[in-house]
Amino acid sequence: MNSNEKYFVSLMASHLNNIPPVSDNNIDWKKIFHLSAIHNVTAIAAHQILMLSSKDNIPKDILSSFRQQMGYTVMDAQKKETAILFIKQIFMKSNIDFIFVKGAVIRNYYPVKEFRTSADIDVIVKYKDIDKCRSILKEQNIILDDNINYTFSFFYEEQHIEVHSNKDFDHPYFMNIFHMCSKNGCEHVLSDEDHLLYVMCHIIKHFNMYGAGIKMFMDIDVLIRHMKNFDYEDFIQKSRKLGIETFAKAAFSLCNFWFDTPVKSEIDFSKNENFRKLFEEEIISSGSFGFNKRNQGSYYINKGIGKGEKNNIAAKFRAFLFMLFPPKIYLMDAYKYLDKHPILLPFAWINRLFDAVFRRGKQSKNTIRLILKSSKEAEEYKKLLNELNI
């Protein structure tokens, strides 16, 4: 990381540790604002910057932008609270079991919860209730984005809410997620340890798609700090059973290195400089969900490269095959009939090809162009995923 990126990380670390940041007169504040924006942590950066004893070296327009974004974030947080309360009330009234995950819960563990932003409010319901949820929300004159089998989304108070069924999971471990929770009426709550596992699996999902930003690792930090007695060895044992042990150890070590997270570090990043640079560079340059660095073509070429780490003609050909004929699990969300009739997989492939040509023609051409243009950078990314064993 360069000096600006290191300072950006130090701002996040000072917030998590609830201490003032260290001053540095050699910072490019435009770059700090850019990093804060692509990682969606501008309010946190602003809060820390305003704690500096002297702000004379910060351009007035940049400082004003930080303050403005902090205000917008606080207003958005109030709308989130309203939206979360709406979901709770309407699901409880309709006797629908539900679980809030990720930001809707973890934000409460941050030093200033209003500053923990999120693109979505994620809530899980039982698959048997998914159609009931659709019906009761439509009765409230809410317009649903409803083209996926296991999940749907809608807007309330300008908040994007995603309703997932328990069949929509990042890891089979959470297939029976409702059985893992404590219960308070209709609301079910994951234990802190299982929520941490959930976050780990979700980060891995994002790495396997486009990438993961610093906020996801900050979530790991606040969850660990929130737990009174975090049993590291027990968590690693569970991670081993889930097949995510290597990633869990690397994530914990990075959090300890970056944020001084009170967790065991099994990787000495001062001695594993190449891996550290690869890991840090990927997170910092990618932005919140990797979109700052990657695209749909990157996703397919990643599948095409496989474990070989070579982005050659064969990898590009495999990427095209995956794009045209993905496994059934990738098609089940888009084509609902596959859930009840798996034998129709060949028809779903034809369906997908038709949609790619006639409904998403321009997008499909662009994805093909991106696959063909993909470079050595894709090999570096695959090298990191292989190092993390994901």
Coordinates of C-alpha atoms in Angstrom, one line a residue:
M1 CA 0.0 0.0 0.0
N2 CA 1.1 3.6 -0.6
S3 CA 1.2 6.2 2.2
N4 CA -2.3 7.4 1.4
E5 CA -3.8 3.9 1.6
K6 CA -2.0 3.2 4.8
Y7 CA -3.3 6.4 6.3
F8 CA -6.8 5.5 5.2
V9 CA -6.6 2.1 7.0
S10 CA -5.2 3.9 10.1
L11 CA -8.3 6.2 10.1
M12 CA -10.5 3.1 10.1
A13 CA -8.4 1.5 12.8
S14 CA -8.6 4.6 15.1
H15 CA -12.4 4.5 14.8
L16 CA -12.6 0.8 15.7
N17 CA -10.3 1.4 18.7
N18 CA -12.2 4.6 19.6
I19 CA -9.1 6.7 19.7
P20 CA -8.1 9.9 17.9
P21 CA -6.2 9.4 14.6
V22 CA -2.5 10.3 14.2
S23 CA -1.8 13.5 12.2
D24 CA 0.1 13.4 9.0
N25 CA 0.9 16.5 6.9
N26 CA 1.9 14.5 3.8
I27 CA -1.5 13.2 2.9
D28 CA -3.3 13.7 -0.4
W29 CA -6.8 14.4 1.0
K30 CA -8.5 14.0 -2.3
K31 CA -7.3 10.4 -2.4
I32 CA -8.4 9.8 1.1
F33 CA -11.9 11.1 0.2
H34 CA -11.9 8.8 -2.9
L35 CA -10.9 5.7 -0.9
S36 CA -13.6 6.5 1.7
A37 CA -16.2 6.9 -1.0
I38 CA -15.5 3.7 -2.9
H39 CA -15.5 1.8 0.4
N40 CA -18.6 3.6 1.6
V41 CA -17.0 4.6 4.9
T42 CA -16.9 8.4 4.3
A43 CA -18.8 9.2 7.5
I44 CA -16.3 7.2 9.6
A45 CA -13.4 8.9 7.9
A46 CA -15.0 12.3 8.4
H47 CA -15.6 11.6 12.1
Q48 CA -11.9 10.7 12.6
I49 CA -10.6 13.6 10.5
L50 CA -12.7 16.1 12.6
M51 CA -10.9 14.8 15.7
L52 CA -7.5 16.0 14.3
S53 CA -6.0 18.8 16.4
S54 CA -5.2 20.7 13.2
K55 CA -7.0 20.6 9.9
D56 CA -5.2 23.5 8.2
N57 CA -3.6 21.3 5.6
I58 CA -6.9 19.8 4.5
P59 CA -8.4 21.7 1.5
K60 CA -11.6 23.4 2.6
D61 CA -13.7 21.9 -0.2
I62 CA -12.6 18.4 0.8
L63 CA -13.3 19.0 4.5
S64 CA -16.7 20.4 3.5
S65 CA -17.4 17.3 1.4
F66 CA -16.5 15.0 4.3
R67 CA -18.8 16.9 6.7
Q68 CA -21.6 16.8 4.1
Q69 CA -21.3 13.1 3.6
M70 CA -21.3 12.5 7.4
G71 CA -24.6 14.5 7.6
Y72 CA -26.2 12.5 4.7
T73 CA -25.1 9.2 6.4
V74 CA -26.8 10.2 9.7
M75 CA -30.0 11.0 7.9
D76 CA -29.8 7.7 6.0
A77 CA -29.3 5.9 9.3
Q78 CA -32.5 7.3 10.6
K79 CA -34.3 5.9 7.5
K80 CA -32.7 2.6 8.1
E81 CA -34.1 2.4 11.6
T82 CA -37.5 3.2 10.3
A83 CA -37.3 0.5 7.6
I84 CA -36.0 -2.1 10.0
L85 CA -38.9 -1.3 12.4
F86 CA -41.4 -1.6 9.5
I87 CA -40.1 -5.0 8.6
K88 CA -40.3 -6.2 12.2
Q89 CA -43.8 -4.9 12.7
I90 CA -45.3 -6.3 9.5
F91 CA -43.7 -9.7 9.8
M92 CA -44.6 -10.0 13.5
K93 CA -48.2 -9.0 12.7
S94 CA -48.3 -11.6 10.0
N95 CA -46.7 -14.3 12.2
I96 CA -43.7 -14.7 9.8
D97 CA -40.4 -15.9 11.3
F98 CA -37.4 -13.8 10.3
I99 CA -33.7 -13.2 10.9
F100 CA -31.8 -9.9 10.4
V101 CA -28.2 -10.5 9.3
K102 CA -25.1 -8.5 8.5
G103 CA -25.4 -4.7 8.6
A104 CA -28.8 -4.5 10.2
V105 CA -27.3 -6.2 13.2
I106 CA -23.6 -5.5 13.1
R107 CA -24.1 -1.7 12.9
N108 CA -25.1 -1.8 16.5
Y109 CA -21.6 -2.9 17.5
Y110 CA -19.8 0.0 15.9
P111 CA -18.5 2.9 18.0
V112 CA -21.0 5.1 16.2
K113 CA -23.7 2.9 14.8
E114 CA -25.1 5.6 12.5
F115 CA -21.9 5.7 10.5
R116 CA -22.0 2.0 9.6
T117 CA -23.5 2.2 6.1
S118 CA -25.0 -0.6 4.0
A119 CA -26.3 -1.0 0.5
D120 CA -29.1 -3.3 1.7
I121 CA -31.1 -4.4 4.7
D122 CA -30.9 -8.2 4.6
V123 CA -33.6 -10.3 6.2
I124 CA -34.2 -14.0 6.0
V125 CA -37.6 -15.8 6.1
K126 CA -38.5 -19.4 5.7
Y127 CA -39.0 -20.6 2.2
K128 CA -42.5 -21.7 2.9
D129 CA -43.3 -18.1 3.8
I130 CA -41.7 -16.3 0.9
D131 CA -44.9 -16.1 -1.2
K132 CA -46.8 -14.9 1.9
C133 CA -44.2 -12.1 2.4
R134 CA -44.7 -11.1 -1.2
S135 CA -48.5 -10.9 -0.8
I136 CA -48.5 -8.9 2.4
L137 CA -46.0 -6.4 1.1
K138 CA -48.0 -6.0 -2.1
E139 CA -51.1 -5.3 0.1
Q140 CA -49.1 -2.3 1.4
N141 CA -48.8 -1.1 -2.2
I142 CA -45.1 -1.8 -2.2
I143 CA -43.5 -2.6 -5.6
L144 CA -41.3 -5.7 -5.6
D145 CA -38.3 -6.5 -7.7
D146 CA -39.4 -10.1 -8.0
N147 CA -37.6 -12.0 -10.7
I148 CA -35.7 -14.4 -8.5
N149 CA -37.0 -17.6 -6.9
Y150 CA -35.5 -17.6 -3.5
T151 CA -35.3 -13.9 -2.8
F152 CA -36.9 -10.5 -3.7
S153 CA -36.3 -6.9 -2.9
F154 CA -38.1 -3.6 -2.5
F155 CA -37.6 0.0 -1.4
Y156 CA -39.0 1.5 1.8
E157 CA -38.0 4.9 3.1
E158 CA -35.4 5.0 0.2
Q159 CA -33.8 1.8 1.7
H160 CA -33.2 -1.2 -0.4
I161 CA -34.5 -4.3 1.5
E162 CA -33.6 -7.8 0.4
V163 CA -35.8 -10.6 1.6
H164 CA -34.0 -13.9 1.3
S165 CA -35.5 -17.4 2.0
N166 CA -33.5 -19.9 3.9
K167 CA -32.8 -21.7 0.6
D168 CA -30.7 -18.7 -0.4
F169 CA -27.5 -19.3 1.5
D170 CA -23.8 -18.6 1.0
H171 CA -22.7 -22.0 2.6
P172 CA -24.6 -25.2 3.3
Y173 CA -23.9 -24.8 7.0
F174 CA -26.7 -22.2 7.0
M175 CA -29.2 -24.4 5.2
N176 CA -31.1 -24.8 8.5
I177 CA -30.3 -21.3 9.8
F178 CA -33.6 -21.0 11.8
H179 CA -32.6 -24.0 13.9
M180 CA -29.4 -22.3 14.8
C181 CA -31.0 -19.2 16.3
S182 CA -32.5 -18.1 19.6
K183 CA -36.0 -16.9 19.3
N184 CA -37.9 -13.8 20.5
G185 CA -41.4 -14.1 19.2
C186 CA -41.1 -14.2 15.4
E187 CA -37.6 -12.7 15.4
H188 CA -34.8 -15.2 15.4
V189 CA -31.2 -14.2 16.3
L190 CA -27.9 -15.8 15.4
S191 CA -25.3 -16.2 18.1
D192 CA -22.3 -13.9 17.7
E193 CA -20.1 -16.8 16.7
D194 CA -22.5 -18.0 14.0
H195 CA -22.9 -14.5 12.8
L196 CA -19.2 -14.2 12.5
L197 CA -19.2 -17.5 10.5
Y198 CA -22.0 -16.0 8.4
V199 CA -19.9 -12.9 7.7
M200 CA -16.8 -15.0 6.8
C201 CA -18.8 -17.1 4.3
H202 CA -20.4 -13.9 2.8
I203 CA -16.9 -12.3 2.3
I204 CA -15.8 -15.5 0.6
K205 CA -18.8 -15.3 -1.7
H206 CA -17.9 -11.7 -2.6
F207 CA -14.3 -12.7 -3.3
N208 CA -15.5 -15.4 -5.6
M209 CA -17.5 -12.9 -7.5
Y210 CA -15.8 -9.5 -7.7
G211 CA -14.0 -8.7 -4.4
A212 CA -14.5 -7.5 -0.9
G213 CA -13.8 -4.1 0.7
I214 CA -12.4 -2.9 4.0
K215 CA -15.8 -2.6 5.7
M216 CA -16.4 -6.3 5.6
F217 CA -13.2 -6.8 7.6
M218 CA -14.2 -4.0 9.9
D219 CA -17.3 -6.1 10.6
I220 CA -15.1 -9.0 11.7
D221 CA -13.3 -6.6 14.1
V222 CA -16.5 -5.3 15.7
L223 CA -18.0 -8.7 16.1
I224 CA -15.0 -10.0 17.9
R225 CA -14.8 -6.9 20.1
H226 CA -18.5 -7.4 20.9
M227 CA -18.0 -11.0 22.1
K228 CA -17.1 -11.2 25.7
N229 CA -15.3 -14.5 25.5
F230 CA -14.3 -15.3 21.9
D231 CA -13.0 -18.8 21.7
Y232 CA -10.5 -18.6 18.8
E233 CA -9.6 -22.3 18.7
D234 CA -13.3 -23.4 18.7
F235 CA -14.0 -21.0 15.9
I236 CA -11.1 -22.3 13.8
Q237 CA -12.3 -25.8 14.4
K238 CA -15.8 -24.9 13.1
S239 CA -14.1 -23.1 10.2
R240 CA -12.2 -26.2 9.4
K241 CA -15.5 -28.2 9.2
L242 CA -16.9 -25.6 6.8
G243 CA -13.8 -25.6 4.7
I244 CA -12.9 -22.0 5.3
E245 CA -10.1 -22.4 7.9
T246 CA -7.3 -20.9 5.7
F247 CA -9.4 -17.8 4.9
A248 CA -10.5 -17.4 8.5
K249 CA -6.9 -17.4 9.7
A250 CA -5.8 -15.0 7.0
A251 CA -8.7 -12.7 7.7
F252 CA -8.1 -12.7 11.5
S253 CA -4.4 -12.0 10.9
L254 CA -5.1 -9.1 8.6
C255 CA -7.6 -7.6 11.1
N256 CA -5.0 -7.9 13.8
F257 CA -2.4 -6.3 11.6
W258 CA -4.6 -3.5 10.4
F259 CA -6.9 -2.7 13.3
D260 CA -5.2 -4.3 16.3
T261 CA -8.2 -6.6 16.6
P262 CA -8.0 -8.6 19.8
V263 CA -7.7 -11.9 18.0
K264 CA -4.9 -14.4 17.5
S265 CA -2.7 -13.8 14.4
E266 CA -1.2 -16.9 12.9
I267 CA 0.3 -15.1 9.9
D268 CA 3.3 -12.8 10.5
F269 CA 2.7 -10.3 7.7
S270 CA 6.1 -8.7 8.3
K271 CA 7.6 -12.0 7.0
N272 CA 5.0 -12.8 4.4
E273 CA 5.3 -9.5 2.5
N274 CA 4.3 -10.8 -0.9
F275 CA 1.0 -12.4 0.4
R276 CA 0.3 -9.3 2.5
K277 CA 0.7 -7.0 -0.5
L278 CA -1.5 -9.1 -2.7
F279 CA -4.2 -9.3 0.1
E280 CA -4.1 -5.6 1.0
E281 CA -3.9 -4.4 -2.6
E282 CA -6.9 -6.5 -3.6
I283 CA -9.1 -5.2 -0.7
I284 CA -8.1 -1.5 -0.9
S285 CA -8.2 -1.1 -4.6
S286 CA -11.5 -3.0 -5.2
G287 CA -13.9 -0.8 -3.2
S288 CA -16.9 -2.0 -1.3
F289 CA -17.8 -5.1 -3.4
G290 CA -15.0 -5.2 -5.9
F291 CA -16.9 -3.1 -8.5
N292 CA -14.1 -0.5 -8.5
K293 CA -11.8 -3.0 -10.0
R294 CA -13.8 -5.9 -11.5
N295 CA -16.8 -6.5 -13.7
Q296 CA -18.9 -9.4 -15.1
G297 CA -16.2 -10.4 -17.4
S298 CA -13.8 -10.7 -14.5
Y299 CA -16.2 -13.1 -12.8
Y300 CA -16.3 -15.4 -15.7
I301 CA -12.6 -15.4 -16.4
N302 CA -12.0 -16.2 -12.8
K303 CA -14.1 -19.3 -13.3
G304 CA -12.2 -20.1 -16.5
I305 CA -8.8 -19.8 -14.9
G306 CA -9.6 -22.3 -12.2
K307 CA -6.6 -23.5 -10.1
G308 CA -4.1 -23.1 -12.9
E309 CA -3.6 -19.3 -12.5
K310 CA -3.0 -18.9 -16.2
N311 CA -5.3 -16.5 -18.2
N312 CA -4.7 -18.1 -21.6
I313 CA -6.9 -19.1 -24.5
A314 CA -8.1 -22.2 -22.8
A315 CA -9.1 -20.2 -19.7
K316 CA -11.1 -17.8 -21.9
F317 CA -12.8 -20.7 -23.7
R318 CA -13.8 -22.2 -20.3
A319 CA -15.1 -18.8 -19.3
F320 CA -17.3 -18.7 -22.3
L321 CA -18.6 -22.2 -21.6
F322 CA -19.4 -21.2 -18.0
M323 CA -21.1 -18.1 -19.2
L324 CA -23.3 -20.0 -21.6
F325 CA -23.8 -23.3 -19.6
P326 CA -23.5 -22.6 -15.9
P327 CA -24.3 -25.3 -13.3
K328 CA -27.9 -25.7 -12.2
I329 CA -27.4 -23.9 -8.9
Y330 CA -26.6 -20.6 -10.9
L331 CA -29.8 -20.9 -12.9
M332 CA -32.3 -21.8 -10.2
D333 CA -32.7 -18.3 -9.0
A334 CA -33.4 -17.0 -12.5
Y335 CA -35.6 -19.8 -13.7
K336 CA -38.0 -20.8 -11.0
Y337 CA -39.2 -24.0 -12.8
L338 CA -35.8 -25.6 -12.2
D339 CA -36.4 -25.8 -8.4
K340 CA -39.3 -28.2 -8.9
H341 CA -38.2 -29.8 -12.2
P342 CA -34.4 -30.2 -12.3
I343 CA -34.8 -32.4 -15.4
L344 CA -35.5 -29.2 -17.3
L345 CA -31.8 -28.0 -17.0
P346 CA -31.1 -28.3 -20.8
F347 CA -34.2 -26.1 -21.4
A348 CA -32.9 -23.6 -18.9
W349 CA -29.7 -23.4 -20.8
I350 CA -31.6 -22.7 -24.0
N351 CA -33.7 -20.2 -22.0
R352 CA -30.5 -18.4 -20.8
L353 CA -29.0 -18.3 -24.3
F354 CA -32.2 -16.8 -25.7
D355 CA -32.2 -14.2 -22.9
A356 CA -28.5 -13.4 -23.5
V357 CA -29.1 -12.8 -27.2
F358 CA -32.5 -11.1 -27.3
R359 CA -33.0 -9.6 -23.9
R360 CA -29.5 -8.7 -22.8
G361 CA -27.7 -8.5 -26.1
K362 CA -25.7 -5.4 -25.5
Q363 CA -24.8 -6.6 -22.0
S364 CA -23.7 -10.0 -23.3
K365 CA -21.5 -8.5 -26.0
N366 CA -19.9 -6.3 -23.4
T367 CA -19.2 -9.3 -21.1
I368 CA -17.6 -11.2 -24.0
R369 CA -15.5 -8.2 -24.8
L370 CA -14.4 -8.0 -21.2
I371 CA -13.5 -11.7 -21.1
L372 CA -11.3 -11.3 -24.2
K373 CA -9.6 -8.1 -22.8
S374 CA -8.9 -9.7 -19.4
S375 CA -5.2 -9.6 -18.6
K376 CA -2.5 -10.8 -16.2
E377 CA -4.3 -9.0 -13.4
A378 CA -6.8 -11.8 -13.4
E379 CA -4.0 -14.2 -12.7
E380 CA -2.9 -12.2 -9.7
Y381 CA -6.4 -12.3 -8.3
K382 CA -6.7 -16.0 -8.9
K383 CA -3.3 -16.5 -7.1
L384 CA -4.8 -14.7 -4.1
L385 CA -7.9 -16.8 -4.1
N386 CA -5.8 -20.0 -4.3
E387 CA -3.6 -18.7 -1.4
L388 CA -6.8 -18.2 0.7
N389 CA -8.1 -21.6 -0.4
I390 CA -11.4 -20.2 -1.8

